[in-house]
Amino acid sequence: MQVQQLISFLSSLKEPIRLSGGAKVANDLADVCTNLESFQEMSIEQFADFLSIAAHYRQTGEIPTTPTAKKQAAPISDSKILDEQKVGQFAQQLTELYEHVIEESISYGDIEQALKAADNSLNKDELFALAQELNIEKSLKSKKDAIKAIKDRFFDRKQNFQRTAF
């Protein structure tokens, strides 16, 4: 869900509130909608993170340098912990493989082996981060989706090159 959808929902409440005698609340809601327009392209999750940072700044006068204050306060499950170094290493390895995937010396098995290593070493969120590092913008719901999206990107490049090589 995007902030734009939130704006639309809140806007739909203005008239019923006004009709029920809440003109001031309806005007305040209109102001909220206007102020949200700068954030309309953000997802609700991104906007919530932004608000958490803003709340932390308001309380302490400092911008957090670690994940948002909201996330610091809440217990973090293992699936939410990202080993950025590990993600970076796999991103570098896979980027190099992607650059050379059109070479005959790189087989489909080599691609699958590299992806299997990533699948075995990274948790779901790390695989999502890896996909993002590899410029895969598709919505991913599971580790399987992430691996498939990466695999498709590599296989498509290899197949397209092989088709045009003849």
C-alpha positions as a Python dict, from the first residue, in 0.01 Angstrom:
ca = {
    (1, 'M'): (0, 0, 0),
    (2, 'Q'): (123, 346, -89),
    (3, 'V'): (76, 671, 104),
    (4, 'Q'): (-128, 790, -197),
    (5, 'Q'): (-391, 528, -109),
    (6, 'L'): (-391, 647, 252),
    (7, 'I'): (-448, 1003, 130),
    (8, 'S'): (-739, 885, -82),
    (9, 'F'): (-895, 701, 212),
    (10, 'L'): (-855, 994, 449),
    (11, 'S'): (-997, 1231, 187),
    (12, 'S'): (-1304, 1011, 154),
    (13, 'L'): (-1375, 1067, 526),
    (14, 'K'): (-1376, 1449, 509),
    (15, 'E'): (-1730, 1498, 377),
    (16, 'P'): (-1906, 1249, 609),
    (17, 'I'): (-1725, 1409, 904),
    (18, 'R'): (-1823, 1758, 787),
    (19, 'L'): (-2187, 1651, 741),
    (20, 'S'): (-2200, 1509, 1091),
    (21, 'G'): (-2102, 1846, 1239),
    (22, 'G'): (-1725, 1804, 1251),
    (23, 'A'): (-1622, 2092, 1023),
    (24, 'K'): (-1300, 2163, 1217),
    (25, 'V'): (-1198, 1796, 1215),
    (26, 'A'): (-1277, 1777, 843),
    (27, 'N'): (-1059, 2083, 779),
    (28, 'D'): (-779, 1934, 990),
    (29, 'L'): (-809, 1611, 791),
    (30, 'A'): (-784, 1811, 467),
    (31, 'D'): (-462, 1969, 600),
    (32, 'V'): (-324, 1626, 687),
    (33, 'C'): (-398, 1505, 333),
    (34, 'T'): (-225, 1810, 184),
    (35, 'N'): (81, 1754, 403),
    (36, 'L'): (96, 1384, 309),
    (37, 'E'): (114, 1461, -64),
    (38, 'S'): (494, 1500, -50),
    (39, 'F'): (514, 1137, 61),
    (40, 'Q'): (258, 988, -177),
    (41, 'E'): (513, 771, -363),
    (42, 'M'): (632, 601, -40),
    (43, 'S'): (501, 268, 75),
    (44, 'I'): (321, 267, 408),
    (45, 'E'): (617, 76, 557),
    (46, 'Q'): (865, 337, 435),
    (47, 'F'): (644, 615, 567),
    (48, 'A'): (613, 442, 905),
    (49, 'D'): (994, 417, 920),
    (50, 'F'): (1018, 787, 834),
    (51, 'L'): (773, 874, 1111),
    (52, 'S'): (974, 665, 1354),
    (53, 'I'): (1290, 855, 1264),
    (54, 'A'): (1105, 1186, 1297),
    (55, 'A'): (968, 1085, 1641),
    (56, 'H'): (1317, 986, 1757),
    (57, 'Y'): (1454, 1318, 1631),
    (58, 'R'): (1174, 1511, 1802),
    (59, 'Q'): (1242, 1336, 2135),
    (60, 'T'): (1623, 1341, 2129),
    (61, 'G'): (1728, 1602, 1875),
    (62, 'E'): (1936, 1334, 1702),
    (63, 'I'): (1882, 1153, 1377),
    (64, 'P'): (1928, 779, 1440),
    (65, 'T'): (2228, 627, 1263),
    (66, 'T'): (2102, 272, 1312),
    (67, 'P'): (1770, 131, 1193),
    (68, 'T'): (1472, 341, 1293),
    (69, 'A'): (1390, 400, 1657),
    (70, 'K'): (1071, 195, 1616),
    (71, 'K'): (1271, -103, 1498),
    (72, 'Q'): (1526, -61, 1775),
    (73, 'A'): (1257, -70, 2041),
    (74, 'A'): (1082, -375, 1903),
    (75, 'P'): (1241, -716, 1936),
    (76, 'I'): (1390, -815, 1604),
    (77, 'S'): (1321, -1165, 1479),
    (78, 'D'): (1604, -1361, 1320),
    (79, 'S'): (1442, -1325, 981),
    (80, 'K'): (1466, -945, 1005),
    (81, 'I'): (1840, -935, 1083),
    (82, 'L'): (2042, -850, 773),
    (83, 'D'): (2405, -938, 744),
    (84, 'E'): (2487, -657, 504),
    (85, 'Q'): (2843, -779, 454),
    (86, 'K'): (2720, -1123, 348),
    (87, 'V'): (2460, -968, 118),
    (88, 'G'): (2730, -744, -30),
    (89, 'Q'): (2962, -1039, -94),
    (90, 'F'): (2689, -1233, -274),
    (91, 'A'): (2589, -921, -468),
    (92, 'Q'): (2947, -876, -584),
    (93, 'Q'): (2986, -1244, -678),
    (94, 'L'): (2656, -1254, -864),
    (95, 'T'): (2721, -922, -1039),
    (96, 'E'): (3051, -1059, -1168),
    (97, 'L'): (2878, -1381, -1275),
    (98, 'Y'): (2606, -1178, -1449),
    (99, 'E'): (2870, -985, -1644),
    (100, 'H'): (3024, -1312, -1766),
    (101, 'V'): (2707, -1520, -1802),
    (102, 'I'): (2712, -1475, -2180),
    (103, 'E'): (3044, -1660, -2205),
    (104, 'E'): (3029, -2022, -2316),
    (105, 'S'): (3242, -2122, -2016),
    (106, 'I'): (2952, -2027, -1783),
    (107, 'S'): (2685, -2296, -1780),
    (108, 'Y'): (2330, -2291, -1651),
    (109, 'G'): (2456, -2528, -1382),
    (110, 'D'): (2710, -2267, -1271),
    (111, 'I'): (2429, -2014, -1231),
    (112, 'E'): (2214, -2258, -1036),
    (113, 'Q'): (2509, -2352, -813),
    (114, 'A'): (2578, -1985, -729),
    (115, 'L'): (2210, -1926, -654),
    (116, 'K'): (2191, -2240, -439),
    (117, 'A'): (2483, -2109, -232),
    (118, 'A'): (2300, -1777, -184),
    (119, 'D'): (1976, -1957, -97),
    (120, 'N'): (2152, -2173, 162),
    (121, 'S'): (2347, -1884, 316),
    (122, 'L'): (2095, -1599, 325),
    (123, 'N'): (1767, -1561, 508),
    (124, 'K'): (1454, -1431, 333),
    (125, 'D'): (1519, -1062, 401),
    (126, 'E'): (1881, -1094, 295),
    (127, 'L'): (1771, -1256, -32),
    (128, 'F'): (1525, -971, -84),
    (129, 'A'): (1810, -723, -23),
    (130, 'L'): (2029, -919, -266),
    (131, 'A'): (1757, -907, -532),
    (132, 'Q'): (1732, -533, -479),
    (133, 'E'): (2111, -498, -512),
    (134, 'L'): (2079, -681, -845),
    (135, 'N'): (1816, -427, -956),
    (136, 'I'): (1526, -668, -939),
    (137, 'E'): (1226, -449, -862),
    (138, 'K'): (965, -723, -869),
    (139, 'S'): (752, -776, -559),
    (140, 'L'): (887, -1079, -373),
    (141, 'K'): (700, -1280, -114),
    (142, 'S'): (934, -1570, -36),
    (143, 'K'): (1291, -1695, -67),
    (144, 'K'): (1172, -1908, -359),
    (145, 'D'): (1039, -1595, -536),
    (146, 'A'): (1369, -1413, -485),
    (147, 'I'): (1580, -1701, -617),
    (148, 'K'): (1347, -1746, -915),
    (149, 'A'): (1359, -1374, -1001),
    (150, 'I'): (1741, -1373, -989),
    (151, 'K'): (1762, -1699, -1183),
    (152, 'D'): (1523, -1567, -1449),
    (153, 'R'): (1734, -1253, -1488),
    (154, 'F'): (2051, -1459, -1543),
    (155, 'F'): (1889, -1718, -1769),
    (156, 'D'): (1720, -1448, -1979),
    (157, 'R'): (2052, -1272, -2036),
    (158, 'K'): (2224, -1595, -2134),
    (159, 'Q'): (1939, -1708, -2360),
    (160, 'N'): (1908, -1368, -2530),
    (161, 'F'): (2279, -1363, -2604),
    (162, 'Q'): (2272, -1718, -2740),
    (163, 'R'): (1975, -1630, -2965),
    (164, 'T'): (2148, -1328, -3113),
    (165, 'A'): (2487, -1500, -3149),
    (166, 'F'): (2371, -1696, -3451),
}
